[in-house]
PDB file of C-alpha atoms and ligand atoms in Angstrom:
ATOM      1  CA  MET H  20      70.946  82.586 117.991  1.00  0.00           C
ATOM      2  CA  THR H  21      70.209  83.347 114.358  1.00  0.00           C
ATOM      3  CA  LYS H  22      72.336  81.162 112.065  1.00  0.00           C
ATOM      4  CA  ILE H  23      74.201  82.754 109.193  1.00  0.00           C
ATOM      5  CA  ILE H  24      75.972  81.277 106.138  1.00  0.00           C
ATOM      6  CA  LEU H  25      78.426  83.976 104.975  1.00  0.00           C
ATOM      7  CA  ALA H  26      79.499  83.953 101.316  1.00  0.00           C
ATOM      8  CA  GLY H  27      82.641  85.835 100.549  1.00  0.00           C
ATOM      9  CA  GLY H  28      83.629  85.804 104.236  1.00  0.00           C
ATOM     10  CA  PHE H  29      87.343  86.233 103.532  1.00  0.00           C
ATOM     11  CA  GLY H  30      87.156  89.258 101.313  1.00  0.00           C
ATOM     12  CA  LYS H  31      87.718  92.820 102.675  1.00  0.00           C
ATOM     13  CA  LEU H  32      84.041  93.285 103.529  1.00  0.00           C
ATOM     14  CA  GLY H  33      83.589  89.647 104.654  1.00  0.00           C
ATOM     15  CA  LEU H  34      86.478  89.879 107.191  1.00  0.00           C
ATOM     16  CA  ALA H  35      84.939  93.022 108.695  1.00  0.00           C
ATOM     17  CA  ILE H  36      81.596  91.118 108.963  1.00  0.00           C
ATOM     18  CA  GLN H  37      83.268  88.182 110.652  1.00  0.00           C
ATOM     19  CA  GLU H  38      84.699  90.643 113.212  1.00  0.00           C
ATOM     20  CA  GLY H  39      81.455  92.548 113.571  1.00  0.00           C
ATOM     21  CA  LEU H  40      79.245  89.512 114.112  1.00  0.00           C
ATOM     22  CA  ALA H  41      81.557  87.965 116.748  1.00  0.00           C
ATOM     23  CA  ALA H  42      79.820  89.270 119.890  1.00  0.00           C
ATOM     24  CA  THR H  43      76.226  89.351 118.591  1.00  0.00           C
ATOM     25  CA  ASN H  44      73.184  87.060 118.448  1.00  0.00           C
ATOM     26  CA  TYR H  45      74.181  86.085 114.945  1.00  0.00           C
ATOM     27  CA  GLU H  46      76.169  82.808 114.688  1.00  0.00           C
ATOM     28  CA  ILE H  47      78.174  82.169 111.492  1.00  0.00           C
ATOM     29  CA  VAL H  48      77.716  78.443 110.824  1.00  0.00           C
ATOM     30  CA  GLY H  49      80.080  78.378 107.843  1.00  0.00           C
ATOM     31  CA  ILE H  50      81.701  80.398 105.121  1.00  0.00           C
ATOM     32  CA  LEU H  51      81.444  79.911 101.304  1.00  0.00           C
ATOM     33  CA  SER H  52      84.558  81.170  99.626  1.00  0.00           C
ATOM     34  CA  GLY H  53      86.555  80.971  96.378  1.00  0.00           C
ATOM     35  CA  HIS H  54      89.458  79.234  98.023  1.00  0.00           C
ATOM     36  CA  ASN H  55      90.178  77.344 101.222  1.00  0.00           C
ATOM     37  CA  HIS H  56      91.110  79.464 104.255  1.00  0.00           C
ATOM     38  CA  GLU H  57      92.261  78.623 107.854  1.00  0.00           C
ATOM     39  CA  SER H  58      89.243  79.474 110.003  1.00  0.00           C
ATOM     40  CA  GLN H  59      87.341  78.793 113.214  1.00  0.00           C
ATOM     41  CA  TYR H  60      84.305  78.178 110.912  1.00  0.00           C
ATOM     42  CA  PRO H  61      83.704  75.427 108.339  1.00  0.00           C
ATOM     43  CA  VAL H  62      84.850  76.709 104.944  1.00  0.00           C
ATOM     44  CA  TRP H  63      83.228  75.472 101.730  1.00  0.00           C
ATOM     45  CA  THR H  64      84.524  76.253  98.237  1.00  0.00           C
ATOM     46  CA  THR H  65      81.416  75.007  96.368  1.00  0.00           C
ATOM     47  CA  ARG H  66      77.747  75.186  97.262  1.00  0.00           C
ATOM     48  CA  ASP H  67      77.577  71.340  96.993  1.00  0.00           C
ATOM     49  CA  GLN H  68      79.820  71.077 100.015  1.00  0.00           C
ATOM     50  CA  ILE H  69      77.600  73.069 102.317  1.00  0.00           C
ATOM     51  CA  THR H  70      76.516  70.817 105.178  1.00  0.00           C
ATOM     52  CA  GLU H  71      74.902  73.261 107.592  1.00  0.00           C
ATOM     53  CA  THR H  72      71.483  74.903 107.475  1.00  0.00           C
ATOM     54  CA  ALA H  73      70.954  78.544 108.409  1.00  0.00           C
ATOM     55  CA  ASP H  74      68.275  81.165 108.811  1.00  0.00           C
ATOM     56  CA  ILE H  75      69.990  83.762 106.620  1.00  0.00           C
ATOM     57  CA  PHE H  76      72.369  83.612 103.692  1.00  0.00           C
ATOM     58  CA  LEU H  77      74.501  86.723 103.705  1.00  0.00           C
ATOM     59  CA  ASP H  78      76.333  87.267 100.406  1.00  0.00           C
ATOM     60  CA  VAL H  79      79.308  89.607 100.027  1.00  0.00           C
ATOM     61  CA  SER H  80      81.130  87.481  97.457  1.00  0.00           C
ATOM     62  CA  THR H  81      81.484  88.627  93.860  1.00  0.00           C
ATOM     63  CA  PRO H  82      79.310  89.820  90.932  1.00  0.00           C
ATOM     64  CA  ALA H  83      80.052  86.499  89.223  1.00  0.00           C
ATOM     65  CA  THR H  84      78.693  84.316  92.081  1.00  0.00           C
ATOM     66  CA  VAL H  85      75.895  86.390  93.701  1.00  0.00           C
ATOM     67  CA  PHE H  86      72.960  85.290  91.491  1.00  0.00           C
ATOM     68  CA  GLU H  87      73.610  81.567  91.606  1.00  0.00           C
ATOM     69  CA  ASN H  88      74.247  81.754  95.339  1.00  0.00           C
ATOM     70  CA  ALA H  89      70.937  83.444  95.839  1.00  0.00           C
ATOM     71  CA  GLN H  90      69.124  80.773  93.853  1.00  0.00           C
ATOM     72  CA  TRP H  91      70.766  78.101  95.959  1.00  0.00           C
ATOM     73  CA  ALA H  92      69.699  79.888  99.203  1.00  0.00           C
ATOM     74  CA  ILE H  93      66.067  80.162  97.939  1.00  0.00           C
ATOM     75  CA  LYS H  94      66.056  76.444  97.194  1.00  0.00           C
ATOM     76  CA  HIS H  95      67.355  75.802 100.729  1.00  0.00           C
ATOM     77  CA  ASP H  96      64.669  77.844 102.381  1.00  0.00           C
ATOM     78  CA  MET H  97      66.738  80.733 103.690  1.00  0.00           C
ATOM     79  CA  ALA H  98      66.182  84.525 103.941  1.00  0.00           C
ATOM     80  CA  ILE H  99      68.871  86.393 102.007  1.00  0.00           C
ATOM     81  CA  VAL H 100      70.844  89.573 102.446  1.00  0.00           C
ATOM     82  CA  ILE H 101      72.819  90.504  99.379  1.00  0.00           C
ATOM     83  CA  GLY H 102      75.645  93.025  99.718  1.00  0.00           C
ATOM     84  CA  ALA H 103      77.660  91.934  96.643  1.00  0.00           C
ATOM     85  CA  THR H 104      77.146  94.066  93.587  1.00  0.00           C
ATOM     86  CA  GLY H 105      76.466  92.837  90.006  1.00  0.00           C
ATOM     87  CA  LEU H 106      72.909  91.572  89.887  1.00  0.00           C
ATOM     88  CA  THR H 107      71.193  92.658  86.598  1.00  0.00           C
ATOM     89  CA  GLU H 108      67.596  93.964  86.649  1.00  0.00           C
ATOM     90  CA  ALA H 109      66.391  90.739  85.047  1.00  0.00           C
ATOM     91  CA  GLN H 110      68.108  88.679  87.775  1.00  0.00           C
ATOM     92  CA  VAL H 111      66.500  90.908  90.462  1.00  0.00           C
ATOM     93  CA  THR H 112      63.081  90.311  88.876  1.00  0.00           C
ATOM     94  CA  GLN H 113      63.695  86.558  88.807  1.00  0.00           C
ATOM     95  CA  LEU H 114      64.751  86.481  92.502  1.00  0.00           C
ATOM     96  CA  ARG H 115      61.594  88.593  93.347  1.00  0.00           C
ATOM     97  CA  ASP H 116      59.393  86.027  91.561  1.00  0.00           C
ATOM     98  CA  GLN H 117      61.096  83.132  93.311  1.00  0.00           C
ATOM     99  CA  SER H 118      61.267  84.553  96.853  1.00  0.00           C
ATOM    100  CA  GLU H 119      59.342  82.812  99.615  1.00  0.00           C
ATOM    101  CA  HIS H 120      61.308  84.355 102.542  1.00  0.00           C
ATOM    102  CA  GLY H 121      62.747  87.947 102.687  1.00  0.00           C
ATOM    103  CA  ILE H 122      65.404  88.941 100.202  1.00  0.00           C
ATOM    104  CA  LEU H 123      67.140  92.255 100.944  1.00  0.00           C
ATOM    105  CA  ILE H 124      69.547  93.715  98.448  1.00  0.00           C
ATOM    106  CA  VAL H 125      71.746  96.374 100.000  1.00  0.00           C
ATOM    107  CA  PRO H 126      73.929  98.218  97.513  1.00  0.00           C
ATOM    108  CA  ASN H 127      75.349 100.315 100.381  1.00  0.00           C
ATOM    109  CA  PHE H 128      75.581  99.125 103.984  1.00  0.00           C
ATOM    110  CA  SER H 129      76.880 102.513 105.218  1.00  0.00           C
ATOM    111  CA  LEU H 130      74.366 104.279 107.446  1.00  0.00           C
ATOM    112  CA  SER H 131      75.976 107.689 106.751  1.00  0.00           C
ATOM    113  CA  ALA H 132      75.670 107.160 103.011  1.00  0.00           C
ATOM    114  CA  VAL H 133      71.963 106.197 103.276  1.00  0.00           C
ATOM    115  CA  LEU H 134      71.265 109.163 105.632  1.00  0.00           C
ATOM    116  CA  LEU H 135      73.125 111.522 103.277  1.00  0.00           C
ATOM    117  CA  MET H 136      70.838 110.410 100.403  1.00  0.00           C
ATOM    118  CA  GLN H 137      67.782 111.063 102.573  1.00  0.00           C
ATOM    119  CA  PHE H 138      69.021 114.517 103.760  1.00  0.00           C
ATOM    120  CA  ALA H 139      69.918 115.423 100.151  1.00  0.00           C
ATOM    121  CA  GLN H 140      66.427 114.519  98.954  1.00  0.00           C
ATOM    122  CA  GLN H 141      64.980 116.842 101.580  1.00  0.00           C
ATOM    123  CA  ALA H 142      67.294 119.741 100.624  1.00  0.00           C
ATOM    124  CA  ALA H 143      66.674 119.266  96.927  1.00  0.00           C
ATOM    125  CA  LYS H 144      63.089 120.536  97.437  1.00  0.00           C
ATOM    126  CA  TYR H 145      64.436 123.964  98.401  1.00  0.00           C
ATOM    127  CA  PHE H 146      67.837 123.992  96.625  1.00  0.00           C
ATOM    128  CA  PRO H 147      67.577 122.833  92.976  1.00  0.00           C
ATOM    129  CA  ASP H 148      71.180 123.927  92.172  1.00  0.00           C
ATOM    130  CA  VAL H 149      73.439 121.026  93.212  1.00  0.00           C
ATOM    131  CA  GLU H 150      76.626 119.228  92.315  1.00  0.00           C
ATOM    132  CA  ILE H 151      78.192 116.017  93.687  1.00  0.00           C
ATOM    133  CA  VAL H 152      81.847 115.268  94.319  1.00  0.00           C
ATOM    134  CA  GLU H 153      82.988 111.769  95.314  1.00  0.00           C
ATOM    135  CA  THR H 154      86.452 110.563  96.201  1.00  0.00           C
ATOM    136  CA  HIS H 155      87.825 107.060  96.243  1.00  0.00           C
ATOM    137  CA  ASN H 156      91.217 105.327  96.001  1.00  0.00           C
ATOM    138  CA  PRO H 157      92.508 104.616  92.518  1.00  0.00           C
ATOM    139  CA  LYS H 158      91.681 100.931  92.627  1.00  0.00           C
ATOM    140  CA  LYS H 159      87.959 101.664  92.348  1.00  0.00           C
ATOM    141  CA  ILE H 160      87.154 100.836  88.691  1.00  0.00           C
ATOM    142  CA  ASP H 161      83.761 102.403  88.268  1.00  0.00           C
ATOM    143  CA  ALA H 162      83.302 106.188  88.123  1.00  0.00           C
ATOM    144  CA  PRO H 163      81.171 107.819  89.173  1.00  0.00           C
ATOM    145  CA  SER H 164      80.403 105.502  92.067  1.00  0.00           C
ATOM    146  CA  GLY H 165      77.024 103.730  92.210  1.00  0.00           C
ATOM    147  CA  THR H 166      76.236 105.681  95.370  1.00  0.00           C
ATOM    148  CA  ALA H 167      76.821 109.042  93.575  1.00  0.00           C
ATOM    149  CA  VAL H 168      74.656 107.925  90.663  1.00  0.00           C
ATOM    150  CA  GLN H 169      71.921 106.826  93.014  1.00  0.00           C
ATOM    151  CA  THR H 170      72.185 110.126  94.988  1.00  0.00           C
ATOM    152  CA  ALA H 171      71.879 112.201  91.842  1.00  0.00           C
ATOM    153  CA  LYS H 172      68.804 110.236  90.680  1.00  0.00           C
ATOM    154  CA  LEU H 173      67.106 110.585  94.017  1.00  0.00           C
ATOM    155  CA  ILE H 174      67.813 114.357  94.154  1.00  0.00           C
ATOM    156  CA  ALA H 175      66.480 114.789  90.600  1.00  0.00           C
ATOM    157  CA  ASN H 176      63.198 113.094  91.584  1.00  0.00           C
ATOM    158  CA  GLU H 177      62.733 115.511  94.467  1.00  0.00           C
ATOM    159  CA  ARG H 178      63.619 118.764  92.754  1.00  0.00           C
ATOM    160  CA  ILE H 179      60.571 121.047  92.469  1.00  0.00           C
ATOM    161  CA  ASN H 180      62.244 123.937  90.645  1.00  0.00           C
ATOM    162  CA  SER H 181      64.656 123.533  87.754  1.00  0.00           C
ATOM    163  CA  ALA H 182      68.397 124.216  88.299  1.00  0.00           C
ATOM    164  CA  GLN H 183      70.020 127.264  86.706  1.00  0.00           C
ATOM    165  CA  LYS H 184      71.602 126.620  83.341  1.00  0.00           C
ATOM    166  CA  THR H 185      75.437 126.290  83.555  1.00  0.00           C
ATOM    167  CA  SER H 186      78.155 125.604  81.085  1.00  0.00           C
ATOM    168  CA  TYR H 187      78.914 122.109  79.787  1.00  0.00           C
ATOM    169  CA  GLY H 188      82.380 120.625  79.072  1.00  0.00           C
ATOM    170  CA  GLU H 189      84.671 117.990  80.451  1.00  0.00           C
ATOM    171  CA  ALA H 190      85.611 120.003  83.480  1.00  0.00           C
ATOM    172  CA  ARG H 191      82.002 120.351  84.507  1.00  0.00           C
ATOM    173  CA  GLY H 192      81.614 116.666  85.544  1.00  0.00           C
ATOM    174  CA  GLN H 193      79.472 113.870  84.149  1.00  0.00           C
ATOM    175  CA  ARG H 194      75.739 114.739  84.119  1.00  0.00           C
ATOM    176  CA  VAL H 195      73.646 112.176  85.924  1.00  0.00           C
ATOM    177  CA  SER H 196      69.981 113.096  85.763  1.00  0.00           C
ATOM    178  CA  ASP H 197      71.239 116.541  84.746  1.00  0.00           C
ATOM    179  CA  ILE H 198      73.310 116.884  87.931  1.00  0.00           C
ATOM    180  CA  PRO H 199      77.084 117.337  87.515  1.00  0.00           C
ATOM    181  CA  VAL H 200      78.979 114.493  89.267  1.00  0.00           C
ATOM    182  CA  HIS H 201      82.780 114.797  89.757  1.00  0.00           C
ATOM    183  CA  ALA H 202      84.820 111.667  90.599  1.00  0.00           C
ATOM    184  CA  LEU H 203      88.296 111.975  92.164  1.00  0.00           C
ATOM    185  CA  ARG H 204      90.551 108.816  92.216  1.00  0.00           C
ATOM    186  CA  LEU H 205      93.581 109.531  94.423  1.00  0.00           C
ATOM    187  CA  PRO H 206      95.880 107.443  96.613  1.00  0.00           C
ATOM    188  CA  GLY H 207      95.742 108.327 100.298  1.00  0.00           C
ATOM    189  CA  TYR H 208      92.100 109.446 100.029  1.00  0.00           C
ATOM    190  CA  ILE H 209      89.231 107.762 101.897  1.00  0.00           C
ATOM    191  CA  ALA H 210      85.827 106.959 100.387  1.00  0.00           C
ATOM    192  CA  GLN H 211      83.859 110.165 100.628  1.00  0.00           C
ATOM    193  CA  GLN H 212      80.908 111.842  98.975  1.00  0.00           C
ATOM    194  CA  SER H 213      79.867 115.534  99.261  1.00  0.00           C
ATOM    195  CA  VAL H 214      76.688 117.095  97.914  1.00  0.00           C
ATOM    196  CA  TYR H 215      76.956 120.837  97.337  1.00  0.00           C
ATOM    197  CA  PHE H 216      73.771 122.857  97.237  1.00  0.00           C
ATOM    198  CA  GLY H 217      73.843 126.574  96.322  1.00  0.00           C
ATOM    199  CA  GLY H 218      71.061 129.073  97.031  1.00  0.00           C
ATOM    200  CA  ILE H 219      70.810 132.871  97.058  1.00  0.00           C
ATOM    201  CA  ASP H 220      73.759 133.988  99.190  1.00  0.00           C
ATOM    202  CA  GLU H 221      73.763 130.686 101.139  1.00  0.00           C
ATOM    203  CA  GLN H 222      75.389 127.249 100.733  1.00  0.00           C
ATOM    204  CA  LEU H 223      74.660 123.813 102.157  1.00  0.00           C
ATOM    205  CA  THR H 224      77.188 121.001 101.967  1.00  0.00           C
ATOM    206  CA  LEU H 225      76.446 117.422 103.097  1.00  0.00           C
ATOM    207  CA  THR H 226      79.477 115.117 103.406  1.00  0.00           C
ATOM    208  CA  GLN H 227      79.808 111.485 104.452  1.00  0.00           C
ATOM    209  CA  SER H 228      82.874 109.269 104.513  1.00  0.00           C
ATOM    210  CA  THR H 229      83.870 105.755 105.526  1.00  0.00           C
ATOM    211  CA  THR H 230      87.370 105.122 106.693  1.00  0.00           C
ATOM    212  CA  SER H 231      87.327 101.281 106.816  1.00  0.00           C
ATOM    213  CA  ARG H 232      85.074  98.313 105.961  1.00  0.00           C
ATOM    214  CA  LEU H 233      84.064  98.189 109.700  1.00  0.00           C
ATOM    215  CA  ALA H 234      81.820 101.160 108.881  1.00  0.00           C
ATOM    216  CA  PHE H 235      79.498  98.719 107.060  1.00  0.00           C
ATOM    217  CA  VAL H 236      78.899  96.425 110.125  1.00  0.00           C
ATOM    218  CA  PRO H 237      76.093  98.470 111.763  1.00  0.00           C
ATOM    219  CA  GLY H 238      74.219  98.422 108.405  1.00  0.00           C
ATOM    220  CA  VAL H 239      74.802  94.753 108.038  1.00  0.00           C
ATOM    221  CA  LEU H 240      73.363  94.098 111.500  1.00  0.00           C
ATOM    222  CA  ARG H 241      70.286  96.231 110.623  1.00  0.00           C
ATOM    223  CA  SER H 242      69.906  94.361 107.352  1.00  0.00           C
ATOM    224  CA  LEU H 243      69.997  90.908 109.074  1.00  0.00           C
ATOM    225  CA  ALA H 244      67.361  92.117 111.580  1.00  0.00           C
ATOM    226  CA  GLY H 245      65.302  93.671 108.777  1.00  0.00           C
ATOM    227  CA  VAL H 246      65.255  90.699 106.415  1.00  0.00           C
ATOM    228  CA  GLU H 247      63.614  88.500 108.986  1.00  0.00           C
ATOM    229  CA  LYS H 248      60.693  90.936 109.125  1.00  0.00           C
ATOM    230  CA  ILE H 249      59.963  90.946 105.366  1.00  0.00           C
ATOM    231  CA  ASN H 250      58.736  88.158 103.125  1.00  0.00           C
ATOM    232  CA  ASP H 251      59.333  89.739  99.702  1.00  0.00           C
ATOM    233  CA  LEU H 252      62.271  91.308  97.919  1.00  0.00           C
ATOM    234  CA  LYS H 253      63.340  94.807  98.937  1.00  0.00           C
ATOM    235  CA  ILE H 254      66.228  96.990  97.809  1.00  0.00           C
ATOM    236  CA  GLY H 255      68.203  99.427  99.977  1.00  0.00           C
ATOM    237  CA  LEU H 256      69.092  99.670 103.681  1.00  0.00           C
ATOM    238  CA  ASP H 257      66.572 102.468 104.003  1.00  0.00           C
ATOM    239  CA  SER H 258      63.770  99.966 103.302  1.00  0.00           C
ATOM    240  CA  VAL H 259      64.436  98.301 106.694  1.00  0.00           C
ATOM    241  CA  LEU H 260      65.485 101.331 108.752  1.00  0.00           C
TER     242      LEU H 260
HETATM  243  N1  NAP J 323      76.926  96.752 100.010  1.00  0.00           N
HETATM  244  C1  NAP J 323      78.004  97.411 100.412  1.00  0.00           C
HETATM  245  O1  NAP J 323      77.938  98.312 101.259  1.00  0.00           O
HETATM  246  C2  NAP J 323      79.344  96.976  99.900  1.00  0.00           C
HETATM  247  C3  NAP J 323      80.514  97.540 100.467  1.00  0.00           C
HETATM  248  C4  NAP J 323      81.780  97.103  99.921  1.00  0.00           C
HETATM  249  C5  NAP J 323      81.806  96.125  98.958  1.00  0.00           C
HETATM  250  N2  NAP J 323      80.581  95.633  98.412  1.00  0.00           N
HETATM  251  C6  NAP J 323      80.542  94.581  97.405  1.00  0.00           C
HETATM  252  O2  NAP J 323      80.768  93.347  98.103  1.00  0.00           O
HETATM  253  C7  NAP J 323      81.497  92.407  97.273  1.00  0.00           C
HETATM  254  C8  NAP J 323      82.795  92.076  97.998  1.00  0.00           C
HETATM  255  O3  NAP J 323      83.599  93.215  98.194  1.00  0.00           O
HETATM  256  P1  NAP J 323      85.058  93.070  98.813  1.00  0.00           P
HETATM  257  O4  NAP J 323      85.699  94.398  98.800  1.00  0.00           O
HETATM  258  O5  NAP J 323      85.031  92.335 100.128  1.00  0.00           O
HETATM  259  O6  NAP J 323      85.763  92.100  97.714  1.00  0.00           O
HETATM  260  P2  NAP J 323      86.930  91.081  97.827  1.00  0.00           P
HETATM  261  O7  NAP J 323      87.894  91.577  98.876  1.00  0.00           O
HETATM  262  O8  NAP J 323      87.476  90.933  96.409  1.00  0.00           O
HETATM  263  O9  NAP J 323      86.314  89.708  98.324  1.00  0.00           O
HETATM  264  C9  NAP J 323      85.485  88.918  97.527  1.00  0.00           C
HETATM  265  C10 NAP J 323      85.490  87.534  98.113  1.00  0.00           C
HETATM  266  O10 NAP J 323      84.604  86.677  97.374  1.00  0.00           O
HETATM  267  C11 NAP J 323      85.105  85.414  97.482  1.00  0.00           C
HETATM  268  N3  NAP J 323      84.639  84.486  96.440  1.00  0.00           N
HETATM  269  C12 NAP J 323      85.166  84.281  95.193  1.00  0.00           C
HETATM  270  N4  NAP J 323      84.508  83.254  94.570  1.00  0.00           N
HETATM  271  C13 NAP J 323      83.508  82.909  95.444  1.00  0.00           C
HETATM  272  C14 NAP J 323      82.484  81.941  95.397  1.00  0.00           C
HETATM  273  N5  NAP J 323      82.345  81.114  94.274  1.00  0.00           N
HETATM  274  N6  NAP J 323      81.669  81.785  96.426  1.00  0.00           N
HETATM  275  C15 NAP J 323      81.813  82.580  97.527  1.00  0.00           C
HETATM  276  N7  NAP J 323      82.779  83.527  97.613  1.00  0.00           N
HETATM  277  C16 NAP J 323      83.583  83.646  96.622  1.00  0.00           C
HETATM  278  C17 NAP J 323      86.624  85.501  97.384  1.00  0.00           C
HETATM  279  O11 NAP J 323      87.104  84.382  98.075  1.00  0.00           O
HETATM  280  P3  NAP J 323      88.638  83.928  98.144  1.00  0.00           P
HETATM  281  O12 NAP J 323      89.344  84.990  98.982  1.00  0.00           O
HETATM  282  O13 NAP J 323      88.613  82.602  98.853  1.00  0.00           O
HETATM  283  O14 NAP J 323      89.128  83.847  96.724  1.00  0.00           O
HETATM  284  C18 NAP J 323      86.852  86.838  98.171  1.00  0.00           C
HETATM  285  O15 NAP J 323      87.288  86.582  99.460  1.00  0.00           O
HETATM  286  C19 NAP J 323      81.756  93.189  95.992  1.00  0.00           C
HETATM  287  O16 NAP J 323      80.675  92.854  95.071  1.00  0.00           O
HETATM  288  C20 NAP J 323      81.681  94.607  96.358  1.00  0.00           C
HETATM  289  O17 NAP J 323      81.273  95.446  95.274  1.00  0.00           O
HETATM  290  C21 NAP J 323      79.426  96.070  98.902  1.00  0.00           C
END
C-alpha cells in the first residue's frame, strides 16, 4: 500500500478523493484540515500535529496553505501532488529548487479537460479560426477559467496560419493570446468548455464537461502513480499520462 497524507480532505474535492481512494492501493494515513472533523482517519489541524509518515503528500487545500504545506512535505521526505491552486511562479521555482522526490502540480485533474486541450492543439494546426466558450456556476470567482486561458495559450502556440481579422468589442469575448474567450456564469449549469473551430464550409467543436468532483478521481489516481516515477517538479496531468 502507498501511504497518503491528504491536505484539504474535507473540502468538495477532498471528499471525492476520500471516496475515490477507498478501494485502491492508496491508504490515507491522515488528513490535514482547517478544522476538526469526525472521520475514520486521524485529523490534524496544524502540520505540527502530524504523527504519521507517508509516501505522498496530496494537497487539495487552499491557495493560502498550499506553499507552506509543500515545504513541510519536502522537509519530511515525501513526494507531493498539488491540486490546490494559488502557487505563484516564484513559489513554483522555489519548490523546483528544493525538490528531492517528485513534485507534480496538477491545475486540472479532469482527463477530459486535458484531452480536450491536446485535441485542440492538434486541430489548431489546420483551423486557425477559433473561439472558446466556458460555462460554470455563479460561485466561480475567476473568469475566464484557468483551463480556458491555458487552452487558448496552447492553441495559439500551435497555430501555423493567422486567424481572420474579426471585430472587437465587449460582446466579442476577452482576447487571450488573441483568441476570443467567452465565460458564462449561470445557476443550474455544469462546468463545461467548448472550443469552436471554423474552416471553409466546415465546423469542428470540441466539448468537455464535468458533472461532479468525482470526475477528478481518475486523474488523481494517475497523478499519484505518476509522481512516484519522477524525481523533479512537473506541471500538468499530461506530463504523467
Ligand atoms: N486540480 C483540480 O483539478 C482542481 C479541481 C477542483 C478544485 N481545485 C482546487 O483545489 C482546492 C480545493 O478545492 P475545493 O473545491 O475542494 O475547496 P473547498 O471545498 O473550499 O475545500 C478546501 C478545504 O481546505 C481545507 N483547509 C483550510 N485550511 C487548511 C489548512 N491550513 N490545511 C489543510 N487544509 C485546510 C478546508 O478545511 P475545513 O473544511 O476543515 O475548514 C476545506 O475543507 C482549491 O484550491 C481549488 O481551486 C483543483
